[in-house]
Short mmCIF file of C-alpha atoms in Angstrom, two decimals:
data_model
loop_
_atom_site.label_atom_id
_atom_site.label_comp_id
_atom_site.label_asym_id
_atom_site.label_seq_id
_atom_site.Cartn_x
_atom_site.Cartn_y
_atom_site.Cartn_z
CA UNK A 1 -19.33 -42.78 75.71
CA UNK A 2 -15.91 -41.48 76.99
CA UNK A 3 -13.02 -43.23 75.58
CA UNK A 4 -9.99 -43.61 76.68
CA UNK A 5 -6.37 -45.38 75.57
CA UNK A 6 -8.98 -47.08 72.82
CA UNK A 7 -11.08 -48.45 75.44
CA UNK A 8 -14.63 -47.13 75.82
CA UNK A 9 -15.65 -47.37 79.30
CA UNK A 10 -19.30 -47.61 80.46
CA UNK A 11 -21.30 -44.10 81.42
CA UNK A 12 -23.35 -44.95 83.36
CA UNK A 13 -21.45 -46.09 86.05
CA UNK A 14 -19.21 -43.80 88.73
CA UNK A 15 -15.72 -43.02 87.06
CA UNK A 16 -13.93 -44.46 89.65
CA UNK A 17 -15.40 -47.76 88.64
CA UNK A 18 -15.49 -47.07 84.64
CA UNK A 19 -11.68 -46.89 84.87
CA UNK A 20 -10.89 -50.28 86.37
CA UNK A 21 -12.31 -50.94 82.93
CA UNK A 22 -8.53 -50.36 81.17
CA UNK A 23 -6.23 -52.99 81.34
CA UNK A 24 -3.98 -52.84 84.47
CA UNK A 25 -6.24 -50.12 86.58
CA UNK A 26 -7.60 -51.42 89.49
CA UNK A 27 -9.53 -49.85 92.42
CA UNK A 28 -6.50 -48.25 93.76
CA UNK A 29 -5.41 -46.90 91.03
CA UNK A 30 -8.56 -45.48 89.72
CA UNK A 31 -8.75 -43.83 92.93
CA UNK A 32 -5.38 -42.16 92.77
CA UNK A 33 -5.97 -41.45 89.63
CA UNK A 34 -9.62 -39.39 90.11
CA UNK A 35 -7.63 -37.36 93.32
CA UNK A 36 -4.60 -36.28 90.87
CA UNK A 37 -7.17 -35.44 87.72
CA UNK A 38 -9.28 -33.26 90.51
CA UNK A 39 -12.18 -35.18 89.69
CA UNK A 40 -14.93 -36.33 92.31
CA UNK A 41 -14.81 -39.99 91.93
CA UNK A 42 -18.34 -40.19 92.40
CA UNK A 43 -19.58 -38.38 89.29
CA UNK A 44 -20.83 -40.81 86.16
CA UNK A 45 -18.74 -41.37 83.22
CA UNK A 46 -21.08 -39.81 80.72
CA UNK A 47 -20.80 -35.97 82.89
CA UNK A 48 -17.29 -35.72 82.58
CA UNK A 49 -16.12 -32.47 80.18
CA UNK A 50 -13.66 -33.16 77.40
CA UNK A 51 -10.79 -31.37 79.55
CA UNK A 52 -11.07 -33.99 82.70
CA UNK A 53 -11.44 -37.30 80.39
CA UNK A 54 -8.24 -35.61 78.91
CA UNK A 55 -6.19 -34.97 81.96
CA UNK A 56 -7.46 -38.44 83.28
CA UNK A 57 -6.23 -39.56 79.68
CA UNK A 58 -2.37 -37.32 80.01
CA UNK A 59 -1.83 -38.64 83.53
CA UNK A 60 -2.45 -42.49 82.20
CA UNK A 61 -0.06 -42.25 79.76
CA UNK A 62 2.52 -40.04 81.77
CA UNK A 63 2.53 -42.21 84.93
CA UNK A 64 1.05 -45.53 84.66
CA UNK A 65 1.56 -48.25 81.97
CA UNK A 66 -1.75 -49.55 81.14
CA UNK A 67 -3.40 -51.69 78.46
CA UNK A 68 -1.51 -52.02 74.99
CA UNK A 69 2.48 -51.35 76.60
CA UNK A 70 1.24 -54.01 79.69
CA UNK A 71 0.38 -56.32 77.42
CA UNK A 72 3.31 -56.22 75.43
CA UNK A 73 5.64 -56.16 78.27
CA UNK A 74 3.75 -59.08 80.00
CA UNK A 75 4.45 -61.14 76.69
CA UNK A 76 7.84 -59.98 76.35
CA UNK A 77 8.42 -60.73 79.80
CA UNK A 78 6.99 -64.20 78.85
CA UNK A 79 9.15 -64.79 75.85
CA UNK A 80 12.30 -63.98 77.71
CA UNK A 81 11.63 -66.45 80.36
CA UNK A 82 11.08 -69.54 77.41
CA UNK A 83 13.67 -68.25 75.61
CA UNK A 84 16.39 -68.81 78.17
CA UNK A 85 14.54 -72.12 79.53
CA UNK A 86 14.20 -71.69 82.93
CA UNK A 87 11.81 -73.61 85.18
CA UNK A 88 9.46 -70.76 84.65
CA UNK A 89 9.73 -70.65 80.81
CA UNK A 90 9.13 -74.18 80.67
CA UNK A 91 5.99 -74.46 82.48
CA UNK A 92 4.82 -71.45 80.32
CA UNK A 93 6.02 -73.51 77.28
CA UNK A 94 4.01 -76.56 78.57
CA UNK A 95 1.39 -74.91 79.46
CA UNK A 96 1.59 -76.40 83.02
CA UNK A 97 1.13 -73.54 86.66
CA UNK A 98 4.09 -71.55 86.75
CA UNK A 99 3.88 -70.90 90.37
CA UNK A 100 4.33 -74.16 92.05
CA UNK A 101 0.45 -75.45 92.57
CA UNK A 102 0.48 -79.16 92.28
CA UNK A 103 -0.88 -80.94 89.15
CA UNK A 104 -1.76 -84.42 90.19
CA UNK A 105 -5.57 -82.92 90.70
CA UNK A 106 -6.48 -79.21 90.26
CA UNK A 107 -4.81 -78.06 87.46
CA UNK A 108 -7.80 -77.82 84.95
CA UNK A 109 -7.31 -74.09 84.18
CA UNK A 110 -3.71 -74.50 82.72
CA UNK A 111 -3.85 -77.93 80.95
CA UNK A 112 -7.35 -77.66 80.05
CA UNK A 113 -10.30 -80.50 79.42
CA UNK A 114 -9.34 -84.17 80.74
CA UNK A 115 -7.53 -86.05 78.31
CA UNK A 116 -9.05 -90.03 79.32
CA UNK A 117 -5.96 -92.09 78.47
CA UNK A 118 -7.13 -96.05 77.76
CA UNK A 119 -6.07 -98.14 80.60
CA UNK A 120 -5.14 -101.64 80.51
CA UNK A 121 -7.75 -103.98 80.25
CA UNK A 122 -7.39 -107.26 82.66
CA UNK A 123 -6.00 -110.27 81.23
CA UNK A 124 -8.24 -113.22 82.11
CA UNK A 125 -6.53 -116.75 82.78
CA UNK A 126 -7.72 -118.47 79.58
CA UNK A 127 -6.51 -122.48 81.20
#
């Protein structure tokens, strides 16, 4: 099983579709990155030699940031925006949508279960 950037991606699937696999390759990408490596996106993972999981590996890490450094710069980018508490940092702080979807209905994803809050019971006329 190839591995690569401490991910291992399937083998028995094309390479073009083992590498959207890593953390920030898509489609696209995968595809550029099977043209500049030389290798025929069609081939399965497992029949790649050492040398083209290597030079898929070199050109990862010299022109794309992928997996551990996204991550960290998505969270850093994160952290900056709560620490100087803009609207954006807030909503992430909340953990309310950032990008403007309403939140009256619809917003299960972010805030999570329902929360039933007790309503007020009718008062009967005791005369």
């Amino acid at each position: 099983m190839p591995r690569l950037l401490g991910v291992d991606i399937p083998t028995d699937r094309p390479i073009v579709i083992s590498l959207t696999y890593l953390y920030g390759v898509g489609p696209k990408i995968a595809r550029e990155l099977c043209h500049k490596a030389g290798v025929d996106p069609q081939v399965r993972a497992r029949e790649l030699g050492e040398d083209e999981v290597a030079r898929i590996a070199a050109l990862l890490d010299k022109d794309y940031v992928v997996e551990g450094q996204l991550r960290r710069q998505t969270s850093q980018n994160i952290s900056r925006l709560r620490d100087i508490a803009c609207y954006r940092g807030l909503r992430h702080r909340r953990g309310l949508p950032v990008r403007g979807q309403r939140t009256k209905t619809n917003a299960r994803t972010r805030k999570g279960p329902k929360k039933t809050v007790a309503g007020k019971k009718g008062v009967k006329d005791l005369r």
